[in-house]
Amino acid sequence: MDNRIILTIGRQFGSGGREIGQKLAKALGISYYDKELITMAAKESGLCEDVFEQADERASNGLAYAFTMGYSYMSMFTPFNDILSNDALFKLQSDAIRKLAETESCVLVGRCADYILRDDPACLSFFVHNTMENRIQRIIQRQPVTVEQAKELMTKTDKSRAVYYNYYTNKAWGVASSYNLSIDASVLGIDDTVTFMKSFVEKKQSMRPPHFG
């Protein structure tokens, strides 16, 4: 029987999505991956981790500069202009995400994981949003910025994530129909939102037919 639990979480910047993902993973006793996905993709591909960092959740920045900065592709012979394109990096990261999901239960944050794993019956996708006031407060608590700077950071980050998601998935970032469950974390608060999502996951698990392989 396939008892894997694969949860993907998309999130507005400052919404609490990362904290919710961490707490949900802990509550379910499964692994949590966010930036760790970059490390994993770099390790498996042989590319420098900084190359993935620069392309992280960005669709069209271009990475040709990486070659001139001395980044090297260490284990394959594909031309640099192909390897260092964002599309090529997305494919490498997608392969790492699929491989991970096949081997263990986990929570995956961002990076179009919901789309990449759309055909995996063990996968449930979430999107976390929050009020602007709550998001600004969370950003200010984490970073030394003013309210106006927090608003600007929020707008730019969300726009970047939306462009990345929409480009690679042909779906709409943040739109409820793109996910199994879209939830406003301001209604219940972080901890009770985690409890609600945990119940949602457990209910879905109880409805899954046995799988023998």
PDB file of N, CA and C in Angstrom, residues 159-211:
ATOM      1  N   LYS A 159       4.918  39.150  -7.677  1.00  0.00           N
ATOM      2  CA  LYS A 159       4.897  39.254  -9.142  1.00  0.00           C
ATOM      3  C   LYS A 159       5.887  38.275  -9.753  1.00  0.00           C
ATOM      4  N   SER A 160       7.068  38.172  -9.168  1.00  0.00           N
ATOM      5  CA  SER A 160       8.085  37.250  -9.668  1.00  0.00           C
ATOM      6  C   SER A 160       7.615  35.809  -9.566  1.00  0.00           C
ATOM      7  N   ARG A 161       7.013  35.455  -8.436  1.00  0.00           N
ATOM      8  CA  ARG A 161       6.515  34.091  -8.244  1.00  0.00           C
ATOM      9  C   ARG A 161       5.389  33.785  -9.222  1.00  0.00           C
ATOM     10  N   ALA A 162       4.514  34.770  -9.454  1.00  0.00           N
ATOM     11  CA  ALA A 162       3.396  34.562 -10.371  1.00  0.00           C
ATOM     12  C   ALA A 162       3.883  34.349 -11.802  1.00  0.00           C
ATOM     13  N   VAL A 163       4.828  35.166 -12.237  1.00  0.00           N
ATOM     14  CA  VAL A 163       5.365  35.030 -13.594  1.00  0.00           C
ATOM     15  C   VAL A 163       6.011  33.665 -13.768  1.00  0.00           C
ATOM     16  N   TYR A 164       6.795  33.255 -12.789  1.00  0.00           N
ATOM     17  CA  TYR A 164       7.472  31.952 -12.818  1.00  0.00           C
ATOM     18  C   TYR A 164       6.450  30.824 -12.895  1.00  0.00           C
ATOM     19  N   TYR A 165       5.472  30.849 -12.016  1.00  0.00           N
ATOM     20  CA  TYR A 165       4.462  29.787 -11.947  1.00  0.00           C
ATOM     21  C   TYR A 165       3.626  29.735 -13.231  1.00  0.00           C
ATOM     22  N   ASN A 166       3.135  30.894 -13.660  1.00  0.00           N
ATOM     23  CA  ASN A 166       2.277  30.937 -14.839  1.00  0.00           C
ATOM     24  C   ASN A 166       3.027  30.487 -16.091  1.00  0.00           C
ATOM     25  N   TYR A 167       4.292  30.844 -16.181  1.00  0.00           N
ATOM     26  CA  TYR A 167       5.110  30.499 -17.346  1.00  0.00           C
ATOM     27  C   TYR A 167       5.313  28.992 -17.452  1.00  0.00           C
ATOM     28  N   TYR A 168       5.635  28.353 -16.330  1.00  0.00           N
ATOM     29  CA  TYR A 168       5.982  26.937 -16.366  1.00  0.00           C
ATOM     30  C   TYR A 168       4.785  25.995 -16.248  1.00  0.00           C
ATOM     31  N   THR A 169       3.654  26.488 -15.778  1.00  0.00           N
ATOM     32  CA  THR A 169       2.517  25.598 -15.544  1.00  0.00           C
ATOM     33  C   THR A 169       1.331  25.837 -16.465  1.00  0.00           C
ATOM     34  N   ASN A 170       1.265  26.980 -17.114  1.00  0.00           N
ATOM     35  CA  ASN A 170       0.086  27.367 -17.900  1.00  0.00           C
ATOM     36  C   ASN A 170      -1.162  27.421 -17.020  1.00  0.00           C
ATOM     37  N   LYS A 171      -0.941  27.626 -15.722  1.00  0.00           N
ATOM     38  CA  LYS A 171      -2.049  27.854 -14.797  1.00  0.00           C
ATOM     39  C   LYS A 171      -1.866  29.240 -14.182  1.00  0.00           C
ATOM     40  N   ALA A 172      -2.737  29.607 -13.261  1.00  0.00           N
ATOM     41  CA  ALA A 172      -2.684  30.941 -12.662  1.00  0.00           C
ATOM     42  C   ALA A 172      -2.263  30.850 -11.205  1.00  0.00           C
ATOM     43  N   TRP A 173      -1.134  31.471 -10.872  1.00  0.00           N
ATOM     44  CA  TRP A 173      -0.611  31.487  -9.503  1.00  0.00           C
ATOM     45  C   TRP A 173      -1.605  32.153  -8.558  1.00  0.00           C
ATOM     46  N   GLY A 174      -1.883  31.488  -7.439  1.00  0.00           N
ATOM     47  CA  GLY A 174      -2.728  32.080  -6.409  1.00  0.00           C
ATOM     48  C   GLY A 174      -4.226  31.945  -6.637  1.00  0.00           C
ATOM     49  N   VAL A 175      -4.633  31.479  -7.815  1.00  0.00           N
ATOM     50  CA  VAL A 175      -6.055  31.299  -8.111  1.00  0.00           C
ATOM     51  C   VAL A 175      -6.506  29.960  -7.539  1.00  0.00           C
ATOM     52  N   ALA A 176      -7.606  29.970  -6.816  1.00  0.00           N
ATOM     53  CA  ALA A 176      -8.035  28.789  -6.066  1.00  0.00           C
ATOM     54  C   ALA A 176      -8.140  27.533  -6.918  1.00  0.00           C
ATOM     55  N   SER A 177      -8.580  27.680  -8.154  1.00  0.00           N
ATOM     56  CA  SER A 177      -8.777  26.509  -9.015  1.00  0.00           C
ATOM     57  C   SER A 177      -7.471  25.826  -9.408  1.00  0.00           C
ATOM     58  N   SER A 178      -6.335  26.476  -9.137  1.00  0.00           N
ATOM     59  CA  SER A 178      -5.038  25.873  -9.451  1.00  0.00           C
ATOM     60  C   SER A 178      -4.569  24.897  -8.377  1.00  0.00           C
ATOM     61  N   TYR A 179      -5.292  24.837  -7.249  1.00  0.00           N
ATOM     62  CA  TYR A 179      -4.838  24.045  -6.106  1.00  0.00           C
ATOM     63  C   TYR A 179      -5.991  23.212  -5.542  1.00  0.00           C
ATOM     64  N   ASN A 180      -5.645  22.208  -4.752  1.00  0.00           N
ATOM     65  CA  ASN A 180      -6.683  21.436  -4.070  1.00  0.00           C
ATOM     66  C   ASN A 180      -7.349  22.237  -2.963  1.00  0.00           C
ATOM     67  N   LEU A 181      -6.572  23.101  -2.314  1.00  0.00           N
ATOM     68  CA  LEU A 181      -7.126  23.916  -1.239  1.00  0.00           C
ATOM     69  C   LEU A 181      -6.365  25.238  -1.144  1.00  0.00           C
ATOM     70  N   SER A 182      -7.102  26.336  -1.236  1.00  0.00           N
ATOM     71  CA  SER A 182      -6.538  27.668  -1.018  1.00  0.00           C
ATOM     72  C   SER A 182      -7.076  28.185   0.312  1.00  0.00           C
ATOM     73  N   ILE A 183      -6.188  28.658   1.178  1.00  0.00           N
ATOM     74  CA  ILE A 183      -6.612  28.987   2.530  1.00  0.00           C
ATOM     75  C   ILE A 183      -6.049  30.326   3.002  1.00  0.00           C
ATOM     76  N   ASP A 184      -6.898  31.130   3.641  1.00  0.00           N
ATOM     77  CA  ASP A 184      -6.513  32.423   4.206  1.00  0.00           C
ATOM     78  C   ASP A 184      -6.053  32.197   5.642  1.00  0.00           C
ATOM     79  N   ALA A 185      -4.755  32.315   5.884  1.00  0.00           N
ATOM     80  CA  ALA A 185      -4.198  32.023   7.206  1.00  0.00           C
ATOM     81  C   ALA A 185      -4.622  33.026   8.263  1.00  0.00           C
ATOM     82  N   SER A 186      -5.201  34.168   7.841  1.00  0.00           N
ATOM     83  CA  SER A 186      -5.624  35.171   8.819  1.00  0.00           C
ATOM     84  C   SER A 186      -6.908  34.763   9.540  1.00  0.00           C
ATOM     85  N   VAL A 187      -7.668  33.855   8.964  1.00  0.00           N
ATOM     86  CA  VAL A 187      -8.959  33.479   9.546  1.00  0.00           C
ATOM     87  C   VAL A 187      -8.772  32.692  10.838  1.00  0.00           C
ATOM     88  N   LEU A 188      -7.896  31.681  10.813  1.00  0.00           N
ATOM     89  CA  LEU A 188      -7.683  30.837  11.990  1.00  0.00           C
ATOM     90  C   LEU A 188      -6.372  31.138  12.709  1.00  0.00           C
ATOM     91  N   GLY A 189      -5.464  31.840  12.048  1.00  0.00           N
ATOM     92  CA  GLY A 189      -4.126  32.016  12.607  1.00  0.00           C
ATOM     93  C   GLY A 189      -3.237  30.850  12.169  1.00  0.00           C
ATOM     94  N   ILE A 190      -1.945  31.010  12.341  1.00  0.00           N
ATOM     95  CA  ILE A 190      -0.989  30.032  11.827  1.00  0.00           C
ATOM     96  C   ILE A 190      -1.215  28.630  12.395  1.00  0.00           C
ATOM     97  N   ASP A 191      -1.245  28.515  13.718  1.00  0.00           N
ATOM     98  CA  ASP A 191      -1.309  27.184  14.336  1.00  0.00           C
ATOM     99  C   ASP A 191      -2.611  26.461  14.037  1.00  0.00           C
ATOM    100  N   ASP A 192      -3.729  27.162  14.081  1.00  0.00           N
ATOM    101  CA  ASP A 192      -5.003  26.507  13.789  1.00  0.00           C
ATOM    102  C   ASP A 192      -5.159  26.215  12.298  1.00  0.00           C
ATOM    103  N   THR A 193      -4.506  27.012  11.462  1.00  0.00           N
ATOM    104  CA  THR A 193      -4.490  26.710  10.031  1.00  0.00           C
ATOM    105  C   THR A 193      -3.741  25.398   9.786  1.00  0.00           C
ATOM    106  N   VAL A 194      -2.642  25.210  10.504  1.00  0.00           N
ATOM    107  CA  VAL A 194      -1.887  23.949  10.416  1.00  0.00           C
ATOM    108  C   VAL A 194      -2.766  22.779  10.843  1.00  0.00           C
ATOM    109  N   THR A 195      -3.494  22.948  11.948  1.00  0.00           N
ATOM    110  CA  THR A 195      -4.380  21.891  12.439  1.00  0.00           C
ATOM    111  C   THR A 195      -5.455  21.553  11.418  1.00  0.00           C
ATOM    112  N   PHE A 196      -6.033  22.587  10.801  1.00  0.00           N
ATOM    113  CA  PHE A 196      -7.068  22.392   9.783  1.00  0.00           C
ATOM    114  C   PHE A 196      -6.508  21.646   8.573  1.00  0.00           C
ATOM    115  N   MET A 197      -5.340  22.059   8.117  1.00  0.00           N
ATOM    116  CA  MET A 197      -4.727  21.422   6.957  1.00  0.00           C
ATOM    117  C   MET A 197      -4.347  19.977   7.260  1.00  0.00           C
ATOM    118  N   LYS A 198      -3.887  19.728   8.477  1.00  0.00           N
ATOM    119  CA  LYS A 198      -3.552  18.363   8.893  1.00  0.00           C
ATOM    120  C   LYS A 198      -4.796  17.473   8.830  1.00  0.00           C
ATOM    121  N   SER A 199      -5.919  17.980   9.308  1.00  0.00           N
ATOM    122  CA  SER A 199      -7.171  17.220   9.258  1.00  0.00           C
ATOM    123  C   SER A 199      -7.599  16.960   7.821  1.00  0.00           C
ATOM    124  N   PHE A 200      -7.400  17.952   6.983  1.00  0.00           N
ATOM    125  CA  PHE A 200      -7.718  17.821   5.555  1.00  0.00           C
ATOM    126  C   PHE A 200      -6.893  16.701   4.920  1.00  0.00           C
ATOM    127  N   VAL A 201      -5.613  16.691   5.223  1.00  0.00           N
ATOM    128  CA  VAL A 201      -4.710  15.671   4.687  1.00  0.00           C
ATOM    129  C   VAL A 201      -5.102  14.285   5.192  1.00  0.00           C
ATOM    130  N   GLU A 202      -5.362  14.181   6.493  1.00  0.00           N
ATOM    131  CA  GLU A 202      -5.715  12.886   7.085  1.00  0.00           C
ATOM    132  C   GLU A 202      -7.034  12.359   6.525  1.00  0.00           C
ATOM    133  N   LYS A 203      -7.991  13.252   6.282  1.00  0.00           N
ATOM    134  CA  LYS A 203      -9.260  12.842   5.681  1.00  0.00           C
ATOM    135  C   LYS A 203      -9.040  12.320   4.277  1.00  0.00           C
ATOM    136  N   LYS A 204      -8.200  13.007   3.505  1.00  0.00           N
ATOM    137  CA  LYS A 204      -7.900  12.569   2.141  1.00  0.00           C
ATOM    138  C   LYS A 204      -7.174  11.223   2.165  1.00  0.00           C
ATOM    139  N   GLN A 205      -6.264  11.042   3.113  1.00  0.00           N
ATOM    140  CA  GLN A 205      -5.549   9.778   3.231  1.00  0.00           C
ATOM    141  C   GLN A 205      -6.496   8.624   3.503  1.00  0.00           C
ATOM    142  N   SER A 206      -7.487   8.863   4.336  1.00  0.00           N
ATOM    143  CA  SER A 206      -8.434   7.806   4.692  1.00  0.00           C
ATOM    144  C   SER A 206      -9.322   7.402   3.523  1.00  0.00           C
ATOM    145  N   MET A 207      -9.418   8.267   2.512  1.00  0.00           N
ATOM    146  CA  MET A 207     -10.269   8.003   1.353  1.00  0.00           C
ATOM    147  C   MET A 207      -9.505   7.356   0.203  1.00  0.00           C
ATOM    148  N   ARG A 208      -8.173   7.298   0.321  1.00  0.00           N
ATOM    149  CA  ARG A 208      -7.379   6.731  -0.772  1.00  0.00           C
ATOM    150  C   ARG A 208      -7.520   5.211  -0.823  1.00  0.00           C
ATOM    151  N   PRO A 209      -7.751   4.677  -2.016  1.00  0.00           N
ATOM    152  CA  PRO A 209      -7.836   3.202  -2.146  1.00  0.00           C
ATOM    153  C   PRO A 209      -6.466   2.580  -1.937  1.00  0.00           C
ATOM    154  N   PRO A 210      -6.430   1.354  -1.446  1.00  0.00           N
ATOM    155  CA  PRO A 210      -5.128   0.681  -1.277  1.00  0.00           C
ATOM    156  C   PRO A 210      -4.436   0.495  -2.632  1.00  0.00           C
ATOM    157  N   HIS A 211      -3.123   0.597  -2.586  1.00  0.00           N
ATOM    158  CA  HIS A 211      -2.330   0.416  -3.801  1.00  0.00           C
ATOM    159  C   HIS A 211      -1.277  -0.652  -3.528  1.00  0.00           C
TER     160      HIS A 211
END
